[in-house]
Short mmCIF file of C-alpha atoms and ligand atoms in Angstrom, two decimals:
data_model
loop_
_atom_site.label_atom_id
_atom_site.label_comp_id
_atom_site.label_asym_id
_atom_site.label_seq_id
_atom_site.Cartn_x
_atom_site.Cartn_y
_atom_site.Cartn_z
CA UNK O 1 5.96 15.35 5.19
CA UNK O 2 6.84 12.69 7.54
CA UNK O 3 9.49 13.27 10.29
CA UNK O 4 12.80 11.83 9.74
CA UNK O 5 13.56 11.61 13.52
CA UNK O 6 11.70 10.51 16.49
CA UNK O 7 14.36 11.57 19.27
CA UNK O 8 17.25 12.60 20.00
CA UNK O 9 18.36 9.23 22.08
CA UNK O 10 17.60 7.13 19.24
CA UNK O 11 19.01 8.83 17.21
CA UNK O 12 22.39 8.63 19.41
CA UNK O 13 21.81 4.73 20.41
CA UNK O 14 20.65 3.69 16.53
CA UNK O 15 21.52 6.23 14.47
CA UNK O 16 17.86 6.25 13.44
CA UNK O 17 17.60 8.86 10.97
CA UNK O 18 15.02 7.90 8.04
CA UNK O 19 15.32 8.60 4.39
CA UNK O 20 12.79 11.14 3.00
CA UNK O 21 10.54 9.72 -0.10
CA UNK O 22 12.26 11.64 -2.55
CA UNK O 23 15.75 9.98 -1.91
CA UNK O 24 14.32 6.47 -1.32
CA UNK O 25 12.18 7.23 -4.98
CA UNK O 26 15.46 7.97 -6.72
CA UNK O 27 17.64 5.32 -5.20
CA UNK O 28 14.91 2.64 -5.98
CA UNK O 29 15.24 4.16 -9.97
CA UNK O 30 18.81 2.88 -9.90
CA UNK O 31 17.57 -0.65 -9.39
CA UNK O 32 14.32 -0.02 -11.62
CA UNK O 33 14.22 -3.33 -13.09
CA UNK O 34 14.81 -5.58 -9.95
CA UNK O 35 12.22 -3.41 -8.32
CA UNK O 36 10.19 -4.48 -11.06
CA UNK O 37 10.72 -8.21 -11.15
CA UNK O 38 7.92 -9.84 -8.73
CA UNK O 39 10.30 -12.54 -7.02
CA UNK O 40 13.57 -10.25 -6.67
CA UNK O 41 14.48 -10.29 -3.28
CA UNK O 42 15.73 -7.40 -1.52
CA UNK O 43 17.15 -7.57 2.17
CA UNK O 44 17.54 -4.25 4.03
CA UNK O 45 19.62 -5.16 7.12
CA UNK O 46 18.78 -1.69 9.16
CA UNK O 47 15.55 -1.19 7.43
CA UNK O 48 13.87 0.90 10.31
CA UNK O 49 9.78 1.39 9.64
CA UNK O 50 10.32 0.21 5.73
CA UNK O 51 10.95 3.15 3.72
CA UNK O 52 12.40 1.41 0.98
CA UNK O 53 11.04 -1.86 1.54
CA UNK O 54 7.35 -0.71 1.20
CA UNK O 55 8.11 1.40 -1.96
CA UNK O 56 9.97 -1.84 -3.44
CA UNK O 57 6.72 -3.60 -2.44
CA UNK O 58 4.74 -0.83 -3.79
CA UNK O 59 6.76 -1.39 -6.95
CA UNK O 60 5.98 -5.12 -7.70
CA UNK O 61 2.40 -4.95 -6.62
CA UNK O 62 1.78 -2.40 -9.57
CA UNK O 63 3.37 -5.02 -11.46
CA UNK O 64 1.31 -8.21 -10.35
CA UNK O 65 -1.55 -6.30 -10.95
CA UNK O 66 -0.90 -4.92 -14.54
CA UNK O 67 -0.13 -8.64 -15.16
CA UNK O 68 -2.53 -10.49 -13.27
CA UNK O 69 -4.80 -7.84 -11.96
CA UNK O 70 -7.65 -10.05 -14.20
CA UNK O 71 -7.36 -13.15 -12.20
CA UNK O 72 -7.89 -12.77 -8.69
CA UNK O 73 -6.51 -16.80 -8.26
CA UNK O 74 -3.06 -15.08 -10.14
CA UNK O 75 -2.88 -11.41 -8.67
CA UNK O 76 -3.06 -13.02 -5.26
CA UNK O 77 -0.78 -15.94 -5.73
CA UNK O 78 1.83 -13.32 -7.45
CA UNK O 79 1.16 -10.56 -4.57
CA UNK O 80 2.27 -13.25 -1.71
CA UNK O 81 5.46 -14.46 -4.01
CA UNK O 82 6.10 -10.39 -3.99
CA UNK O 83 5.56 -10.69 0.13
CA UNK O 84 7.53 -13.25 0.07
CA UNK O 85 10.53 -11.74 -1.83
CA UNK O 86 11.21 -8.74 0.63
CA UNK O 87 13.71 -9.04 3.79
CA UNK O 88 14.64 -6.83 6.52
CA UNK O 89 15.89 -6.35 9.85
CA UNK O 90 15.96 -3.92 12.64
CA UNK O 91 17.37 -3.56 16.11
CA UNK O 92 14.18 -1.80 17.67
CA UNK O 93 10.92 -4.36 17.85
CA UNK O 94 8.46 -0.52 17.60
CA UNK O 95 9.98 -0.45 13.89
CA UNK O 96 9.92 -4.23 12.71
CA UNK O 97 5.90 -4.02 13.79
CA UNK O 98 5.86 -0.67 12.31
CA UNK O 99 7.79 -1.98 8.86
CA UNK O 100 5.27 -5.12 8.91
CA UNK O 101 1.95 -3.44 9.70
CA UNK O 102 2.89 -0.57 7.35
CA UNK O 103 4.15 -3.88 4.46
CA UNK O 104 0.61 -5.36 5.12
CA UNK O 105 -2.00 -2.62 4.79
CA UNK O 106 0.11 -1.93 1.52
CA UNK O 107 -0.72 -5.24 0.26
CA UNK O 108 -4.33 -5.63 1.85
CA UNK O 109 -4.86 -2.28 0.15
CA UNK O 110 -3.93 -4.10 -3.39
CA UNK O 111 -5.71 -7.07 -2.86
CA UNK O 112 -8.89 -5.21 -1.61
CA UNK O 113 -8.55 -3.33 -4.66
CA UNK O 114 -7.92 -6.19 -7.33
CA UNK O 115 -9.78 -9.48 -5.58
CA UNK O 116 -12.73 -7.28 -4.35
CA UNK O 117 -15.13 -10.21 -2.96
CA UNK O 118 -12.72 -13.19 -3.58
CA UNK O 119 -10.38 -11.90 -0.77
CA UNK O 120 -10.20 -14.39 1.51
CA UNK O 121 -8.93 -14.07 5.43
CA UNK O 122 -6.64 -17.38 4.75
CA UNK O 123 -4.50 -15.31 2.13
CA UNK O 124 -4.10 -12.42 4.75
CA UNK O 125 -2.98 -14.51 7.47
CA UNK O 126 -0.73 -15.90 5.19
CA UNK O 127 0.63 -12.93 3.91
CA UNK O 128 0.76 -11.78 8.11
CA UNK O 129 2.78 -14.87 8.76
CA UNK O 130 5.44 -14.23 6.07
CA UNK O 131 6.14 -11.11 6.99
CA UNK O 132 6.49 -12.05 10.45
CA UNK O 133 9.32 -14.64 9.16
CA UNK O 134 11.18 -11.64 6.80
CA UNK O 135 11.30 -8.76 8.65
CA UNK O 136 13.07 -9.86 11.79
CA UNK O 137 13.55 -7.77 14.98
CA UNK O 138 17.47 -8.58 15.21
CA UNK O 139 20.96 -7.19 15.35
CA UNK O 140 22.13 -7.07 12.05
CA UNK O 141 26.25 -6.89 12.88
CA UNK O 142 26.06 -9.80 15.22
CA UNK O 143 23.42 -11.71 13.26
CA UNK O 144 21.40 -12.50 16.60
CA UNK O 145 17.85 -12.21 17.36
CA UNK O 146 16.71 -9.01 20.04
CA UNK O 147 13.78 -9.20 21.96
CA UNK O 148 10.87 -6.69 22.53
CA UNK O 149 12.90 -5.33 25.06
CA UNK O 150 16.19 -4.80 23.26
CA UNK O 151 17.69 -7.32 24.71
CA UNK O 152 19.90 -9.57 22.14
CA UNK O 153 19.76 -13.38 22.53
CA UNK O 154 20.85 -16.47 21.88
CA UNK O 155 19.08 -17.33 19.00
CA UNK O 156 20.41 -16.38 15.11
CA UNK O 157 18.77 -14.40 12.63
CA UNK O 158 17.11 -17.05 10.39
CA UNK O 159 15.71 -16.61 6.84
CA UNK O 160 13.22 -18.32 4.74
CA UNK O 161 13.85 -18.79 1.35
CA UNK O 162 9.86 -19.33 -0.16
CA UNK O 163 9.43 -20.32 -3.86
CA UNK O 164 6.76 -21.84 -5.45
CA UNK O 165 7.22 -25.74 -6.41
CA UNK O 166 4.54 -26.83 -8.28
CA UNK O 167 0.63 -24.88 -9.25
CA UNK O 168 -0.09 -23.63 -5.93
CA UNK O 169 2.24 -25.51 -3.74
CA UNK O 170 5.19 -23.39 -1.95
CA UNK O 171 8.28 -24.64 -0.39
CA UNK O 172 10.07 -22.54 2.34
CA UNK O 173 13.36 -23.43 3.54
CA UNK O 174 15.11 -21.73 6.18
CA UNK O 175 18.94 -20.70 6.78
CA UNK O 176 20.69 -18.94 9.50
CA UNK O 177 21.80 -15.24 8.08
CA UNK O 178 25.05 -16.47 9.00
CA UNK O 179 25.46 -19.28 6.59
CA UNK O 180 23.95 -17.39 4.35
CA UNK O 181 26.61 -14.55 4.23
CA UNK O 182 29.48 -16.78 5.05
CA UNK O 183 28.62 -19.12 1.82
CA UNK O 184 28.71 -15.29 -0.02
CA UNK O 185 31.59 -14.52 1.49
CA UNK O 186 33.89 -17.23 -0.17
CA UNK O 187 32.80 -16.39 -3.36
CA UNK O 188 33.36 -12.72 -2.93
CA UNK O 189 30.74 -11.11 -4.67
CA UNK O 190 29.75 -7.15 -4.65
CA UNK O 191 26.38 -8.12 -4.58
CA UNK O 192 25.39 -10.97 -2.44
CA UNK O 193 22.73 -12.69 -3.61
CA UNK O 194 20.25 -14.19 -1.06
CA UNK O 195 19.94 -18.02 -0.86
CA UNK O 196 21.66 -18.63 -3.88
CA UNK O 197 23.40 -21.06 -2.13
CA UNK O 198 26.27 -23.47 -3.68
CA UNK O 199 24.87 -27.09 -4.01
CA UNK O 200 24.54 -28.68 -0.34
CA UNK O 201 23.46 -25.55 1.46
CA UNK O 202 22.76 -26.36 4.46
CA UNK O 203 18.76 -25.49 5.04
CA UNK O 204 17.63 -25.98 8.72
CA UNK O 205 14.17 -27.54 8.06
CA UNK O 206 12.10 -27.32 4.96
CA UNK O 207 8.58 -27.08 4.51
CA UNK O 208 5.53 -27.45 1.89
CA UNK O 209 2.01 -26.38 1.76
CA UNK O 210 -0.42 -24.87 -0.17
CA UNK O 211 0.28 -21.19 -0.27
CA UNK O 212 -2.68 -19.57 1.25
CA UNK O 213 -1.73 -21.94 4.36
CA UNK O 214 2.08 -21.04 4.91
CA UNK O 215 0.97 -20.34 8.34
CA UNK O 216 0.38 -24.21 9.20
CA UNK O 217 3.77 -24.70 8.74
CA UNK O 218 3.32 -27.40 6.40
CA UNK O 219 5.02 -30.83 6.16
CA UNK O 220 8.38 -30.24 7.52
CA UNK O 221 10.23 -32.77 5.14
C1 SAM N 301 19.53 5.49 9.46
S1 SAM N 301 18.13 4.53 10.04
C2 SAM N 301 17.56 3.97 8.47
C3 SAM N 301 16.14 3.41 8.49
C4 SAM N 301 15.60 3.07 7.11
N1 SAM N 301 16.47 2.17 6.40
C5 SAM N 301 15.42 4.32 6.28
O1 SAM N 301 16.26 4.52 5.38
O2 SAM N 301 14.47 5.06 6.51
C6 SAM N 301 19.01 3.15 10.72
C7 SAM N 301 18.14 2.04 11.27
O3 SAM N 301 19.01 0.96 11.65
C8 SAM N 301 18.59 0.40 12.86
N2 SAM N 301 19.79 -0.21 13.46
C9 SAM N 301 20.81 0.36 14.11
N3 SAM N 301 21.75 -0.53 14.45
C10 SAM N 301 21.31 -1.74 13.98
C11 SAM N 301 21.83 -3.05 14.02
N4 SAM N 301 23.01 -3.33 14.59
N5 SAM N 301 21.11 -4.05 13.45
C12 SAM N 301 19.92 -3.79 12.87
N6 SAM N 301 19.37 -2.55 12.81
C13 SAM N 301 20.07 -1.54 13.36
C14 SAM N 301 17.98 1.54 13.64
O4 SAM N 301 17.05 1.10 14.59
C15 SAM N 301 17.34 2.37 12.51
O5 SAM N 301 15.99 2.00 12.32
#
């Protein structure tokens, strides 16, 4: 069974204490059906190494594949939308590379699995570069980014909303976390809903590009 601690420091300057499988298993089963949805996104703002993120990753894979697990074109366009749906942050940079490595091999595992000789080393860096852009080494209370050294900076936590556009063409468009919450915040809901943003949202830069080539950057437009 994996540790739930790694010291006693962190656990004093973090309050890093991680949830065992069984717990993250059974809170997931409360949210079965979002879990189950491919695009449902999911933010964990202290999400440590990923517990829950990788088993709500987990989750959708099984479900790209049972629907698309024929077509490798389909289970890998569906497996980067699933990627592409799942947000965290953490304070300490060893856990966001943790949480990303650890959200990668689970879908290079899949994709292995279901594309066999049609997986292609475009898709993966695609799939790298996403999860570089979700799961964000960053203080979560003052919505700024930290650096590999702890150290907090200038810069804001910022978000990328993907979504596919048209056949194989996706569109990212990013938002500070900040206008993000404080566009929930006026409409006061339990559940805040990422991106879904009142008309005029106010986007930073949008992009679009072929999915397997996210990583370009695309046309900013
Ligand atoms: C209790 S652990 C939970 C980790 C993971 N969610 C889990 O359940 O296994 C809390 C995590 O929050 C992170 N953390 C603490 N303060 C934070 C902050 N202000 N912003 C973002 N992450 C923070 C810690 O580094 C730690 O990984």
């Amino acid at each position: 069974m994996k540790s739930q601690t790694k010291s006693k420091a962190r656990i004093r300057d973090h309050g890093e204490v991680f949830t065992a499988e069984r717990e993250v298993k059974a809170m997931c089963d409360l949210v079965k059906d979002e879990c189950d949805r491919i695009d449902s996104r999911f933010l964990e703002p202290a999400c440590g190494d990923g517990n829950f993120l990788a088993e709500i990753f987990s989750r959708k894979l099984n479900i790209v594949k049972k629907k698309y697990g024929k077509s490798p074109h389909d289970f890998e366009k569906n497996s980067i939308l699933a990627a592409s749906s799942i947000y965290g942050v953490d304070i300490l940079a060893d856990n966001v590379n943790a949480c990303r490595e650890r959200m990668f091999n689970i879908w290079d595992k899949k994709y292995r699995e279901v594309c066999k000789k049609e997986c292609n080393d475009e898709a993966r860096e695609a799939v790298k570069f996403i999860l570089s852009r979700n799961i964000v080494c960053g203080n979560a209370l003052t919505l700024k980014c930290v650096d590999e050294n702890g150290v907090e900076t200038s810069e804001p936590i910022v978000f990328s909303e993907w979504a596919f556009i048209t056949g194989d063409l996706m569109q990212r468009c990013d938002y500070t976390f900040a206008d993000l919450l404080a566009g929930e915040v006026v409409r006061d809901r339990a559940q805040i809903s990422l991106f879904d943003q009142d008309e005029g949202g106010t986007f930073l830069k949008r992009y679009i590009s072929d999915y397997r080539r996210v990583q370009q950057n695309g046309e900013a437009v």
